[in-house]
Tab-separated table of C-alpha atoms in Angstrom:
chain	number	residue	atom	x	y	z
A	1492	UNK	CA	102.678	44.660	-104.117
A	1493	UNK	CA	99.621	46.197	-102.779
A	1494	UNK	CA	98.468	42.845	-101.613
A	1495	UNK	CA	101.783	42.342	-99.872
A	1496	UNK	CA	101.455	45.611	-98.080
A	1497	UNK	CA	97.961	44.837	-97.072
A	1498	UNK	CA	99.136	41.503	-95.858
A	1499	UNK	CA	101.964	43.007	-93.886
A	1500	UNK	CA	99.646	45.602	-92.442
A	1501	UNK	CA	97.236	42.913	-91.521
A	1502	UNK	CA	99.994	40.854	-89.942
A	1503	UNK	CA	101.308	43.901	-88.083
A	1504	UNK	CA	97.846	44.766	-86.906
A	1505	UNK	CA	97.285	41.196	-85.864
A	1506	UNK	CA	100.652	41.219	-84.038
A	1507	UNK	CA	99.720	44.431	-82.229
A	1508	UNK	CA	96.346	43.031	-81.319
A	1509	UNK	CA	97.983	39.845	-80.129
A	1510	UNK	CA	100.472	41.823	-78.048
A	1511	UNK	CA	97.688	43.920	-76.591
A	1512	UNK	CA	95.703	40.830	-75.802
A	1513	UNK	CA	98.809	39.223	-74.302
A	1514	UNK	CA	99.494	42.253	-72.113
A	1515	UNK	CA	95.861	42.404	-71.088
A	1516	UNK	CA	95.873	38.708	-70.254
A	1517	UNK	CA	99.078	39.086	-68.224
A	1518	UNK	CA	97.579	42.007	-66.382
A	1519	UNK	CA	94.381	40.123	-65.722
A	1520	UNK	CA	96.342	37.098	-64.549
A	1521	UNK	CA	98.468	39.295	-62.288
A	1522	UNK	CA	95.422	40.870	-60.733
A	1523	UNK	CA	93.750	37.456	-60.399
A	1524	UNK	CA	96.833	35.866	-58.812
A	1525	UNK	CA	97.178	38.816	-56.452
A	1526	UNK	CA	93.562	38.468	-55.453
A	1527	UNK	CA	93.969	34.716	-55.021
A	1528	UNK	CA	97.106	35.143	-52.890
A	1529	UNK	CA	95.401	37.868	-50.872
A	1530	UNK	CA	92.451	35.549	-50.237
A	1531	UNK	CA	94.809	32.740	-49.284
A	1532	UNK	CA	96.618	35.072	-46.897
A	1533	UNK	CA	93.374	36.153	-45.329
A	1534	UNK	CA	92.326	32.543	-45.048
A	1535	UNK	CA	95.631	31.589	-43.425
A	1536	UNK	CA	95.340	34.511	-41.027
A	1537	UNK	CA	91.800	33.487	-40.161
A	1538	UNK	CA	92.927	29.889	-39.680
A	1539	UNK	CA	95.824	31.010	-37.505
A	1540	UNK	CA	93.503	33.183	-35.448
A	1541	UNK	CA	91.010	30.337	-35.076
A	1542	UNK	CA	93.792	27.920	-34.166
A	1543	UNK	CA	95.127	30.345	-31.567
A	1544	UNK	CA	91.621	30.725	-30.170
A	1545	UNK	CA	91.195	26.954	-30.003
A	1546	UNK	CA	94.571	26.536	-28.359
A	1547	UNK	CA	93.735	29.264	-25.834
A	1548	UNK	CA	90.331	27.728	-25.065
A	1549	UNK	CA	91.945	24.267	-24.811
A	1550	UNK	CA	94.608	25.562	-22.435
A	1551	UNK	CA	91.939	27.285	-20.360
A	1552	UNK	CA	89.939	24.043	-20.287
A	1553	UNK	CA	92.996	22.048	-19.234
A	1554	UNK	CA	93.825	24.562	-16.517
A	1555	UNK	CA	90.245	24.548	-15.282
A	1556	UNK	CA	90.161	20.774	-15.093
A	1557	UNK	CA	93.528	20.621	-13.356
A	1558	UNK	CA	92.512	23.244	-10.814
A	1559	UNK	CA	89.216	21.369	-10.280
A	1560	UNK	CA	91.161	18.173	-9.689
A	1561	UNK	CA	93.427	19.922	-7.207
A	1562	UNK	CA	90.417	21.436	-5.421
A	1563	UNK	CA	88.671	18.070	-5.252
A	1564	UNK	CA	91.779	16.441	-3.792
A	1565	UNK	CA	92.030	19.204	-1.205
A	1566	UNK	CA	88.326	18.848	-0.363
A	1567	UNK	CA	88.713	15.074	-0.076
A	1568	UNK	CA	91.645	15.495	2.317
A	1569	UNK	CA	89.622	17.952	4.396
A	1570	UNK	CA	86.666	15.551	4.515
A	1571	UNK	CA	88.932	12.692	5.570
A	1572	UNK	CA	90.398	14.800	8.342
A	1573	UNK	CA	86.945	15.849	9.506
A	1574	UNK	CA	85.778	12.210	9.408
A	1575	UNK	CA	88.711	11.056	11.529
A	1576	UNK	CA	88.084	13.879	13.986
A	1577	UNK	CA	84.370	12.975	14.155
A	1578	UNK	CA	85.200	9.309	14.724
A	1579	UNK	CA	87.556	10.294	17.543
A	1580	UNK	CA	84.790	12.389	19.096
A	1581	UNK	CA	82.387	9.464	18.757
A	1582	UNK	CA	84.760	7.047	20.444
A	1583	UNK	CA	85.353	9.466	23.308
A	1584	UNK	CA	81.623	10.071	23.726
A	1585	UNK	CA	80.911	6.334	23.669
A	1586	UNK	CA	83.533	5.713	26.349
A	1587	UNK	CA	82.118	8.479	28.551
A	1588	UNK	CA	78.574	7.177	28.054
A	1589	UNK	CA	79.654	3.628	28.866
A	1590	UNK	CA	81.244	4.742	32.142
A	1591	UNK	CA	78.162	6.778	33.022
A	1592	UNK	CA	75.759	3.972	32.202
A	1593	UNK	CA	77.885	1.495	34.158
A	1594	UNK	CA	77.744	3.684	37.232
A	1595	UNK	CA	73.992	4.183	36.835
A	1596	UNK	CA	73.414	0.441	36.372
A	1597	UNK	CA	75.403	-0.351	39.503
A	1598	UNK	CA	73.324	2.082	41.517
A	1599	UNK	CA	70.077	0.678	40.115
A	1600	UNK	CA	71.147	-2.908	40.852
A	1601	UNK	CA	72.009	-1.951	44.432
A	1602	UNK	CA	68.599	-0.360	44.941
A	1603	UNK	CA	66.835	-3.384	43.402
A	1604	UNK	CA	68.788	-5.808	45.600
A	1605	UNK	CA	67.856	-3.873	48.736
A	1606	UNK	CA	64.179	-3.814	47.664
A	1607	UNK	CA	64.179	-7.568	47.072
A	1608	UNK	CA	65.658	-8.203	50.510
A	1609	UNK	CA	63.007	-6.025	52.129
A	1610	UNK	CA	60.215	-7.716	50.140
A	1611	UNK	CA	61.446	-11.183	51.102
A	1612	UNK	CA	61.518	-10.247	54.752
A	1613	UNK	CA	57.952	-8.876	54.572
A	1614	UNK	CA	56.761	-12.004	52.719
A	1615	UNK	CA	58.324	-14.246	55.328
A	1616	UNK	CA	56.536	-12.347	58.066
A	1617	UNK	CA	53.194	-12.559	56.190
A	1618	UNK	CA	53.618	-16.269	55.508
A	1619	UNK	CA	54.304	-17.029	59.156
A	1620	UNK	CA	51.172	-15.136	60.203
A	1621	UNK	CA	49.078	-16.850	57.475
A	1622	UNK	CA	50.313	-20.320	58.398
A	1623	UNK	CA	49.526	-19.736	62.056
A	1624	UNK	CA	45.983	-18.696	61.188
A	1625	UNK	CA	45.544	-21.646	58.826
A	1626	UNK	CA	46.677	-24.040	61.567
A	1627	UNK	CA	44.111	-22.642	63.928
A	1628	UNK	CA	41.390	-22.995	61.256
A	1629	UNK	CA	42.420	-26.607	60.535
A	1630	UNK	CA	42.145	-27.509	64.206
A	1631	UNK	CA	38.633	-26.022	64.322
A	1632	UNK	CA	37.643	-27.916	61.168
A	1633	UNK	CA	38.867	-31.209	62.600
A	1634	UNK	CA	36.747	-30.690	65.696
A	1635	UNK	CA	33.720	-29.797	63.547
A	1636	UNK	CA	34.277	-32.854	61.338
A	1637	UNK	CA	34.361	-35.135	64.325
A	1638	UNK	CA	31.085	-33.661	65.559
A	1639	UNK	CA	29.473	-34.115	62.157
A	1640	UNK	CA	30.683	-37.706	61.963
A	1641	UNK	CA	29.065	-38.524	65.258
A	1642	UNK	CA	25.814	-36.974	64.026
A	1643	UNK	CA	25.926	-39.038	60.791
A	1644	UNK	CA	26.407	-42.283	62.694
A	1645	UNK	CA	23.397	-41.545	64.878
A	1646	UNK	CA	21.268	-40.626	61.829
A	1647	UNK	CA	22.229	-43.832	59.976
A	1648	UNK	CA	21.281	-45.924	62.969
A	1649	UNK	CA	17.850	-44.263	63.144
A	1650	UNK	CA	17.287	-44.635	59.375
A	1651	UNK	CA	18.187	-48.321	59.452
A	1652	UNK	CA	15.622	-49.054	62.147
A	1653	UNK	CA	12.935	-47.002	60.325
A	1654	UNK	CA	13.552	-48.724	56.945
A	1655	UNK	CA	13.340	-52.177	58.509
A	1656	UNK	CA	9.948	-51.306	59.961
A	1657	UNK	CA	8.769	-49.858	56.627
A	1658	UNK	CA	9.812	-52.972	54.698
A	1659	UNK	CA	7.868	-55.201	57.046
A	1660	UNK	CA	4.728	-53.131	56.533
A	1661	UNK	CA	5.266	-53.162	52.729
A	1662	UNK	CA	5.535	-56.949	52.663
A	1663	UNK	CA	2.272	-57.261	54.540
A	1664	UNK	CA	0.544	-54.845	52.123
A	1665	UNK	CA	1.924	-56.635	48.998
A	1666	UNK	CA	0.754	-60.021	50.225
A	1667	UNK	CA	-2.745	-58.698	50.830
A	1668	UNK	CA	-2.853	-56.990	47.409
A	1669	UNK	CA	-1.681	-60.186	45.697
A	1670	UNK	CA	-4.418	-62.168	47.363
A	1671	UNK	CA	-7.078	-59.656	46.285
A	1672	UNK	CA	-5.728	-59.562	42.677
A	1673	UNK	CA	-5.766	-63.347	42.374
A	1674	UNK	CA	-9.342	-63.419	43.564
A	1675	UNK	CA	-10.368	-60.755	41.015
A	1676	UNK	CA	-8.568	-62.626	38.205
A	1677	UNK	CA	-10.445	-65.802	39.009
A	1678	UNK	CA	-13.774	-64.012	38.873
A	1679	UNK	CA	-12.813	-62.236	35.607
A	1680	UNK	CA	-11.719	-65.533	34.016
A	1681	UNK	CA	-15.088	-67.051	34.818
A	1682	UNK	CA	-16.879	-64.085	33.213
A	1683	UNK	CA	-14.626	-64.167	30.122
A	1684	UNK	CA	-15.130	-67.866	29.629
A	1685	UNK	CA	-18.887	-67.389	29.783
A	1686	UNK	CA	-18.774	-64.624	27.129
A	1687	UNK	CA	-16.356	-66.587	24.898
A	1688	UNK	CA	-18.596	-69.612	24.913
A	1689	UNK	CA	-21.569	-67.438	23.931
A	1690	UNK	CA	-19.486	-65.794	21.147
A	1691	UNK	CA	-18.377	-69.148	19.733
A	1692	UNK	CA	-21.957	-70.378	19.672
A	1693	UNK	CA	-23.131	-67.240	17.843
A	1694	UNK	CA	-20.229	-67.403	15.347
A	1695	UNK	CA	-20.973	-71.036	14.567
A	1696	UNK	CA	-24.595	-70.090	13.953
A	1697	UNK	CA	-23.587	-67.192	11.684
A	1698	UNK	CA	-21.293	-69.465	9.658
A	1699	UNK	CA	-24.113	-71.917	9.129
A	1700	UNK	CA	-26.439	-69.115	8.011
A	1701	UNK	CA	-23.717	-67.670	5.712
A	1702	UNK	CA	-23.145	-71.028	4.067
A	1703	UNK	CA	-26.845	-71.384	3.432
A	1704	UNK	CA	-26.986	-67.875	1.938
A	1705	UNK	CA	-23.954	-68.570	-0.256
A	1706	UNK	CA	-25.543	-71.708	-1.596
A	1707	UNK	CA	-28.689	-69.759	-2.392
A	1708	UNK	CA	-26.675	-66.911	-3.976
A	1709	UNK	CA	-24.668	-69.317	-6.147
A	1710	UNK	CA	-27.892	-70.812	-7.352
A	1711	UNK	CA	-29.220	-67.368	-8.265
A	1712	UNK	CA	-25.923	-66.426	-9.942
A	1713	UNK	CA	-26.044	-69.623	-11.944
A	1714	UNK	CA	-29.534	-68.724	-13.119
A	1715	UNK	CA	-28.411	-65.177	-13.945
A	1716	UNK	CA	-25.324	-66.433	-15.796
A	1717	UNK	CA	-27.371	-68.873	-17.813
A	1718	UNK	CA	-29.909	-66.192	-18.734
A	1719	UNK	CA	-27.110	-63.731	-19.579
A	1720	UNK	CA	-25.386	-66.298	-21.773
A	1721	UNK	CA	-28.593	-66.989	-23.652
A	1722	UNK	CA	-29.237	-63.258	-24.059
A	1723	UNK	CA	-25.672	-62.601	-25.245
A	1724	UNK	CA	-25.933	-65.290	-27.886
A	1725	UNK	CA	-29.259	-63.915	-29.016
A	1726	UNK	CA	-28.026	-60.301	-29.070
A	1727	UNK	CA	-24.872	-61.289	-30.928
A	1728	UNK	CA	-27.018	-63.007	-33.508
A	1729	UNK	CA	-29.135	-59.870	-33.810
A	1730	UNK	CA	-26.020	-57.643	-33.944
A	1731	UNK	CA	-24.464	-59.737	-36.691
A	1732	UNK	CA	-27.615	-59.302	-38.704
A	1733	UNK	CA	-27.646	-55.533	-38.160
A	1734	UNK	CA	-23.942	-55.288	-39.014
A	1735	UNK	CA	-24.512	-57.149	-42.236
A	1736	UNK	CA	-27.369	-54.825	-43.087
A	1737	UNK	CA	-25.275	-51.736	-42.236
A	1738	UNK	CA	-22.375	-52.994	-44.324
A	1739	UNK	CA	-24.714	-53.589	-47.203
A	1740	UNK	CA	-25.991	-50.042	-46.805
A	1741	UNK	CA	-22.466	-48.583	-46.534
A	1742	UNK	CA	-20.932	-50.503	-49.389
A	1743	UNK	CA	-20.022	-48.428	-52.419
A	1744	UNK	CA	-18.639	-48.933	-55.866
A	1745	UNK	CA	-17.119	-45.754	-57.244
A	1746	UNK	CA	-16.478	-45.258	-60.908
A	1747	UNK	CA	-15.014	-42.241	-62.686
A	1748	UNK	CA	-16.938	-40.900	-65.692
A	1749	UNK	CA	-17.162	-37.825	-67.896
A	1750	UNK	CA	-20.292	-35.695	-68.299
A	1751	UNK	CA	-20.163	-35.484	-72.065
A	1752	UNK	CA	-23.550	-33.847	-72.621
A	1753	UNK	CA	-23.597	-31.573	-69.541
A	1754	UNK	CA	-26.356	-33.536	-67.858
A	1755	UNK	CA	-25.293	-32.368	-64.369
A	1756	UNK	CA	-24.680	-28.696	-65.112
A	1757	UNK	CA	-20.883	-28.585	-64.687
A	1758	UNK	CA	-20.039	-28.126	-68.351
A	1759	UNK	CA	-19.446	-30.395	-71.302
A	1760	UNK	CA	-16.833	-33.021	-70.535
A	1761	UNK	CA	-16.702	-32.424	-66.765
A	1762	UNK	CA	-15.241	-35.464	-64.918
A	1763	UNK	CA	-17.121	-36.830	-61.917
A	1764	UNK	CA	-17.253	-39.843	-59.584
A	1765	UNK	CA	-20.331	-42.069	-59.729
A	1766	UNK	CA	-21.431	-44.543	-57.035
A	1767	UNK	CA	-22.912	-47.524	-58.843
A	1768	UNK	CA	-24.680	-48.695	-55.682
A	1769	UNK	CA	-26.758	-45.677	-54.649
A	1770	UNK	CA	-26.293	-43.445	-57.695
A	1771	UNK	CA	-24.447	-40.672	-55.791
A	1772	UNK	CA	-22.427	-38.208	-57.893
A	1773	UNK	CA	-19.352	-36.397	-56.570
A	1774	UNK	CA	-17.205	-33.827	-58.361
A	1775	UNK	CA	-14.323	-34.288	-55.931
A	1776	UNK	CA	-12.873	-37.451	-54.400
A	1777	UNK	CA	-15.259	-39.115	-51.902
A	1778	UNK	CA	-13.998	-40.387	-48.580
A	1779	UNK	CA	-13.589	-43.958	-49.816
A	1780	UNK	CA	-11.212	-42.778	-52.529
A	1781	UNK	CA	-9.525	-40.187	-50.309
A	1782	UNK	CA	-8.593	-42.991	-47.899
A	1783	UNK	CA	-6.502	-44.543	-50.694
A	1784	UNK	CA	-4.499	-41.365	-51.347
A	1785	UNK	CA	-1.158	-40.584	-49.771
A	1786	UNK	CA	-1.415	-38.708	-46.508
A	1787	UNK	CA	0.020	-35.166	-46.918
A	1788	UNK	CA	3.252	-34.136	-45.234
A	1789	UNK	CA	3.413	-31.468	-42.545
A	1790	UNK	CA	4.489	-28.109	-43.980
A	1791	UNK	CA	6.146	-27.052	-40.707
A	1792	UNK	CA	8.254	-30.053	-39.626
A	1793	UNK	CA	8.219	-31.666	-43.114
A	1794	UNK	CA	7.470	-35.092	-41.649
A	1795	UNK	CA	6.032	-37.270	-44.432
A	1796	UNK	CA	2.470	-38.574	-44.050
A	1797	UNK	CA	1.863	-36.802	-40.734
A	1798	UNK	CA	-0.661	-34.040	-41.528
A	1799	UNK	CA	-3.907	-34.030	-39.529
A	1800	UNK	CA	-5.075	-30.435	-40.098
A	1801	UNK	CA	-5.371	-28.132	-43.075
A	1802	UNK	CA	-5.552	-24.352	-42.793
A	1803	UNK	CA	-7.385	-22.332	-45.423
A	1804	UNK	CA	-5.747	-19.090	-44.278
A	1805	UNK	CA	-2.191	-20.469	-44.415
A	1806	UNK	CA	-2.915	-22.843	-47.344
A	1807	UNK	CA	-0.749	-25.470	-45.611
A	1808	UNK	CA	-1.030	-28.888	-43.944
A	1809	UNK	CA	0.000	-29.348	-40.273
A	1810	UNK	CA	0.424	-32.214	-37.843
A	1811	UNK	CA	-0.989	-32.077	-34.298
A	1812	UNK	CA	2.168	-30.676	-32.701
A	1813	UNK	CA	2.860	-28.090	-35.399
A	1814	UNK	CA	-0.794	-27.015	-35.390
A	1815	UNK	CA	-0.503	-26.202	-31.677
A	1816	UNK	CA	2.776	-24.338	-32.279
A	1817	UNK	CA	1.519	-22.311	-35.254
A	1818	UNK	CA	-2.127	-21.727	-34.276
A	1819	UNK	CA	-1.702	-21.837	-30.498
A	1820	UNK	CA	-1.828	-18.104	-29.832
A	1821	UNK	CA	-2.270	-14.645	-31.265
A	1822	UNK	CA	-4.327	-13.860	-34.328
A	1823	UNK	CA	-3.511	-17.253	-35.851
A	1824	UNK	CA	-6.007	-18.825	-33.493
A	1825	UNK	CA	-8.702	-17.218	-35.651
A	1826	UNK	CA	-7.490	-18.998	-38.828
A	1827	UNK	CA	-9.992	-21.082	-40.714
A	1828	UNK	CA	-8.852	-24.698	-40.366
A	1829	UNK	CA	-10.349	-28.175	-40.253
A	1830	UNK	CA	-9.346	-31.764	-39.496
A	1831	UNK	CA	-8.425	-34.260	-42.186
A	1832	UNK	CA	-9.203	-37.369	-40.097
A	1833	UNK	CA	-11.832	-38.252	-37.516
A	1834	UNK	CA	-11.352	-39.835	-34.080
A	1835	UNK	CA	-11.005	-43.332	-35.572
A	1836	UNK	CA	-8.360	-42.275	-38.101
A	1837	UNK	CA	-10.718	-42.272	-41.087
A	1838	UNK	CA	-10.584	-39.533	-43.686
A	1839	UNK	CA	-13.251	-36.896	-43.152
A	1840	UNK	CA	-15.727	-36.278	-45.960
A	1841	UNK	CA	-16.563	-32.598	-46.473
A	1842	UNK	CA	-18.594	-33.225	-49.665
A	1843	UNK	CA	-17.799	-31.339	-52.861
A	1844	UNK	CA	-17.613	-27.865	-51.363
A	1845	UNK	CA	-17.369	-24.810	-53.561
A	1846	UNK	CA	-15.436	-23.923	-56.702
A	1847	UNK	CA	-12.908	-22.430	-56.345
A	1848	UNK	CA	-12.073	-23.969	-52.977
A	1849	UNK	CA	-10.112	-22.390	-50.128
A	1850	UNK	CA	-8.866	-25.687	-48.640
A	1851	UNK	CA	-5.419	-26.989	-49.657
A	1852	UNK	CA	-6.555	-30.599	-50.163
A	1853	UNK	CA	-9.323	-29.549	-52.544
A	1854	UNK	CA	-7.036	-27.047	-54.286
A	1855	UNK	CA	-4.544	-29.858	-54.978
A	1856	UNK	CA	-7.334	-32.029	-56.367
A	1857	UNK	CA	-8.605	-29.271	-58.649
A	1858	UNK	CA	-5.090	-28.362	-59.819
A	1859	UNK	CA	-4.245	-31.960	-60.715
A	1860	UNK	CA	-7.371	-32.503	-62.795
A	1861	UNK	CA	-7.666	-31.617	-66.445
A	1862	UNK	CA	-10.926	-29.707	-66.108
A	1863	UNK	CA	-11.515	-26.222	-64.709
A	1864	UNK	CA	-14.743	-26.332	-62.662
A	1865	UNK	CA	-14.592	-22.594	-62.071
A	1866	UNK	CA	-14.644	-21.610	-65.744
A	1867	UNK	CA	-16.334	-24.869	-66.847
A	1868	UNK	CA	-13.691	-25.460	-69.508
A	1869	UNK	CA	-11.028	-28.116	-70.168
A	1870	UNK	CA	-7.366	-27.506	-69.395
A	1871	UNK	CA	-4.194	-28.345	-71.275
A	1872	UNK	CA	-3.927	-31.824	-69.757
A	1873	UNK	CA	-7.542	-32.717	-70.444
A	1874	UNK	CA	-6.665	-35.506	-72.876
A	1875	UNK	CA	-4.282	-37.030	-70.317
A	1876	UNK	CA	-7.073	-36.973	-67.756
A	1877	UNK	CA	-9.385	-38.758	-70.195
A	1878	UNK	CA	-6.740	-41.388	-70.736
A	1879	UNK	CA	-6.439	-41.910	-66.964
A	1880	UNK	CA	-10.223	-42.126	-66.641
A	1881	UNK	CA	-10.262	-44.799	-69.313
A	1882	UNK	CA	-7.729	-46.785	-67.258
A	1883	UNK	CA	-9.621	-46.268	-63.984
A	1884	UNK	CA	-10.866	-49.455	-62.305
A	1885	UNK	CA	-13.985	-49.091	-60.111
A	1886	UNK	CA	-13.206	-49.106	-56.373
A	1887	UNK	CA	-15.538	-51.116	-54.137
A	1888	UNK	CA	-15.944	-50.672	-50.366
A	1889	UNK	CA	-18.176	-52.333	-47.807
A	1890	UNK	CA	-19.440	-55.912	-47.504
A	1891	UNK	CA	-19.444	-57.503	-50.946
A	1892	UNK	CA	-19.924	-61.145	-51.684
A	1893	UNK	CA	-17.359	-60.967	-54.440
A	1894	UNK	CA	-14.183	-60.514	-52.352
A	1895	UNK	CA	-11.991	-61.292	-55.320
A	1896	UNK	CA	-13.278	-58.250	-57.147
A	1897	UNK	CA	-12.642	-56.113	-54.079
A	1898	UNK	CA	-9.062	-57.292	-53.690
A	1899	UNK	CA	-8.469	-56.865	-57.409
A	1900	UNK	CA	-9.841	-53.320	-57.401
A	1901	UNK	CA	-7.930	-52.335	-54.267
A	1902	UNK	CA	-4.644	-53.740	-55.565
A	1903	UNK	CA	-4.971	-52.482	-59.131
A	1904	UNK	CA	-1.919	-50.451	-60.180
A	1905	UNK	CA	-4.098	-48.256	-62.349
A	1906	UNK	CA	-6.208	-47.250	-59.331
A	1907	UNK	CA	-3.196	-46.478	-57.169
A	1908	UNK	CA	-1.526	-44.523	-59.935
A	1909	UNK	CA	-4.713	-42.601	-60.654
A	1910	UNK	CA	-5.005	-41.480	-57.016
A	1911	UNK	CA	-1.330	-40.640	-56.734
A	1912	UNK	CA	-1.495	-38.496	-59.835
A	1913	UNK	CA	-4.578	-36.744	-58.451
A	1914	UNK	CA	-2.696	-35.517	-55.374
A	1915	UNK	CA	0.680	-34.903	-57.017
A	1916	UNK	CA	1.715	-31.651	-58.600
A	1917	UNK	CA	2.537	-33.149	-61.952
A	1918	UNK	CA	0.171	-35.261	-63.980
A	1919	UNK	CA	2.425	-35.740	-66.987
A	1920	UNK	CA	3.428	-39.329	-66.052
A	1921	UNK	CA	1.392	-41.953	-67.859
A	1922	UNK	CA	1.111	-45.548	-66.601
A	1923	UNK	CA	2.547	-48.390	-68.573
A	1924	UNK	CA	-0.293	-50.878	-68.748
A	1925	UNK	CA	-0.747	-54.041	-70.723
A	1926	UNK	CA	-3.822	-52.712	-72.555
A	1927	UNK	CA	-3.653	-52.344	-76.276
A	1928	UNK	CA	-3.326	-48.691	-77.311
A	1929	UNK	CA	-3.160	-46.684	-80.524
A	1930	UNK	CA	-1.090	-43.592	-81.151
A	1931	UNK	CA	-3.059	-40.606	-82.382
A	1932	UNK	CA	-1.767	-37.994	-84.765
A	1933	UNK	CA	-1.027	-35.658	-81.855
A	1934	UNK	CA	1.302	-38.234	-80.235
A	1935	UNK	CA	-1.023	-39.321	-77.358
A	1936	UNK	CA	-1.845	-42.954	-76.684
A	1937	UNK	CA	-5.508	-43.846	-76.932
A	1938	UNK	CA	-7.196	-47.100	-75.859
A	1939	UNK	CA	-8.032	-49.466	-78.650
A	1940	UNK	CA	-11.645	-49.829	-77.491
A	1941	UNK	CA	-14.148	-47.097	-78.403
A	1942	UNK	CA	-14.512	-44.434	-75.733
A	1943	UNK	CA	-17.594	-42.625	-76.987
A	1944	UNK	CA	-19.103	-42.702	-73.497
A	1945	UNK	CA	-15.969	-41.164	-71.928
A	1946	UNK	CA	-14.216	-38.837	-74.377
A	1947	UNK	CA	-15.067	-35.182	-74.596
A	1948	UNK	CA	-16.300	-34.373	-78.086
A	1949	UNK	CA	-14.904	-31.001	-78.981
A	1950	UNK	CA	-16.690	-28.795	-81.503
A	1951	UNK	CA	-15.061	-27.716	-84.722
A	1952	UNK	CA	-17.136	-24.520	-85.082
A	1953	UNK	CA	-18.520	-22.003	-82.605
A	1954	UNK	CA	-22.091	-20.682	-82.490
A	1955	UNK	CA	-21.297	-18.146	-85.245
A	1956	UNK	CA	-19.984	-20.790	-87.612
A	1957	UNK	CA	-16.355	-19.746	-87.200
A	1958	UNK	CA	-13.821	-22.574	-87.122
A	1959	UNK	CA	-12.191	-23.197	-83.741
A	1960	UNK	CA	-9.049	-24.625	-85.336
A	1961	UNK	CA	-6.092	-22.344	-86.048
A	1962	UNK	CA	-2.969	-23.256	-87.981
A	1963	UNK	CA	0.595	-22.333	-86.999
A	1964	UNK	CA	4.081	-23.343	-88.037
A	1965	UNK	CA	5.932	-25.546	-85.561
A	1966	UNK	CA	9.631	-24.852	-86.000
A	1967	UNK	CA	10.562	-27.760	-83.745
A	1968	UNK	CA	8.665	-30.255	-85.930
A	1969	UNK	CA	9.266	-28.364	-89.143
A	1970	UNK	CA	5.623	-28.510	-90.254
A	1971	UNK	CA	2.289	-26.750	-89.977
A	1972	UNK	CA	0.071	-27.882	-87.086
A	1973	UNK	CA	-3.463	-27.115	-85.926
A	1974	UNK	CA	-4.494	-25.740	-82.513
A	1975	UNK	CA	-8.006	-25.944	-80.977
A	1976	UNK	CA	-8.886	-22.764	-79.083
A	1977	UNK	CA	-11.242	-24.467	-76.587
A	1978	UNK	CA	-9.710	-27.868	-75.830
A	1979	UNK	CA	-6.114	-26.620	-76.394
A	1980	UNK	CA	-5.411	-29.751	-78.423
A	1981	UNK	CA	-2.706	-29.688	-81.087
A	1982	UNK	CA	-2.805	-32.026	-84.100
A	1983	UNK	CA	-0.708	-32.438	-87.204
A	1984	UNK	CA	-3.618	-32.768	-89.652
A	1985	UNK	CA	-6.894	-30.929	-90.033
A	1986	UNK	CA	-9.866	-32.498	-88.230
A	1987	UNK	CA	-11.542	-33.566	-91.489
A	1988	UNK	CA	-8.429	-35.397	-92.671
A	1989	UNK	CA	-8.009	-36.849	-89.229
A	1990	UNK	CA	-11.601	-38.132	-89.099
A	1991	UNK	CA	-11.268	-39.564	-92.570
């Protein structure tokens, strides 16, 4: 029961709350709708007011435009009326001016006509007076002309008589002058003939004397020619003998050797050139061997085999033209340079010079050789140089009886290759000869014949008794190898095993 009452109370309370909420909502809606309608009314009033303003402004605009149109039409009509009135005034003024100008032109024409009549009358009077005077002058001139004609006739008659007399005198004078001239010509011809005859006699005598002198001169020239011919044959015979002697003196036979025992003071194993004819020793290439080398190229224009100068300051070779261009002016004129060839195109010989050298040609020679003359020690390619020396064929120059040996030496491929390798930058190329060769343990080819007089005998121990051979492991070969500290030679076996 109590629960029912509580439920009813709750329902009643809920109903009252719902009614209150409903009344409040209705009231709120009423106020909202009133506010909305009031706003709509205000908006409609504002729109009506704006529309009335627009309509009023539009009507005012229409009225203004209409009134402007009416005013423009009225102004146009006024302008048209004024224009017609002005045109009428213009036509009236033009008519008045035309009448006035016509009257003025008539008056001017009348005055001009009267002036012309007066001028013609005056001209007629002047012409009549002038013609009368001219007639009188013509009559006077005719009388004067007749008088002058009579004078001319009289003068011609006198001149004709005087000229006839003058011509007669001239003929007499010409005849006399002709006679005198003919007489003088005859006398002159006689004199000329006398002189011509004397001249012909003298010329004939001179010709005879000249012929005699020519005969005598030819005889003397024949004697002189005969004596000269005999002398020339004798001198040629003497010259041939002297040339043979000079060629014998100048002939050489160069051979390349190695100073194994340091007999010449350049170190053990120093290579040198030996002249078998006169015993001369050269450490660098002599002129006879230099003539067989390839001519250097110009460093400026890069023309092959064209160099004629070498500059120690620039360390380059130059041809004649490039030498003038490079060393023609400025401080380069003070460069230290020298010629490679003489006047006859032969290679100049500057002897051995100094070590180290400052000249490019000698620097190339020293760099291509396997021996260092500055430190007096072999280089890495010393064994290759020894192999080339063993293949070197002696080069002979001059007058030799054995021409076959000369041609063989000059055309030997070993000689040419030896000289080319001397002047080239790389000396690693070895010639392929037909000589029998053995392969050493270090991989280098050696001649089959003994080379005790050529090969450099390296020492195994220094002055303190320490071995000069050092061992190292060669990873490329996969084995231990031995390296000589002085000769730089590398072998696969110790020297004792190798010698055994």
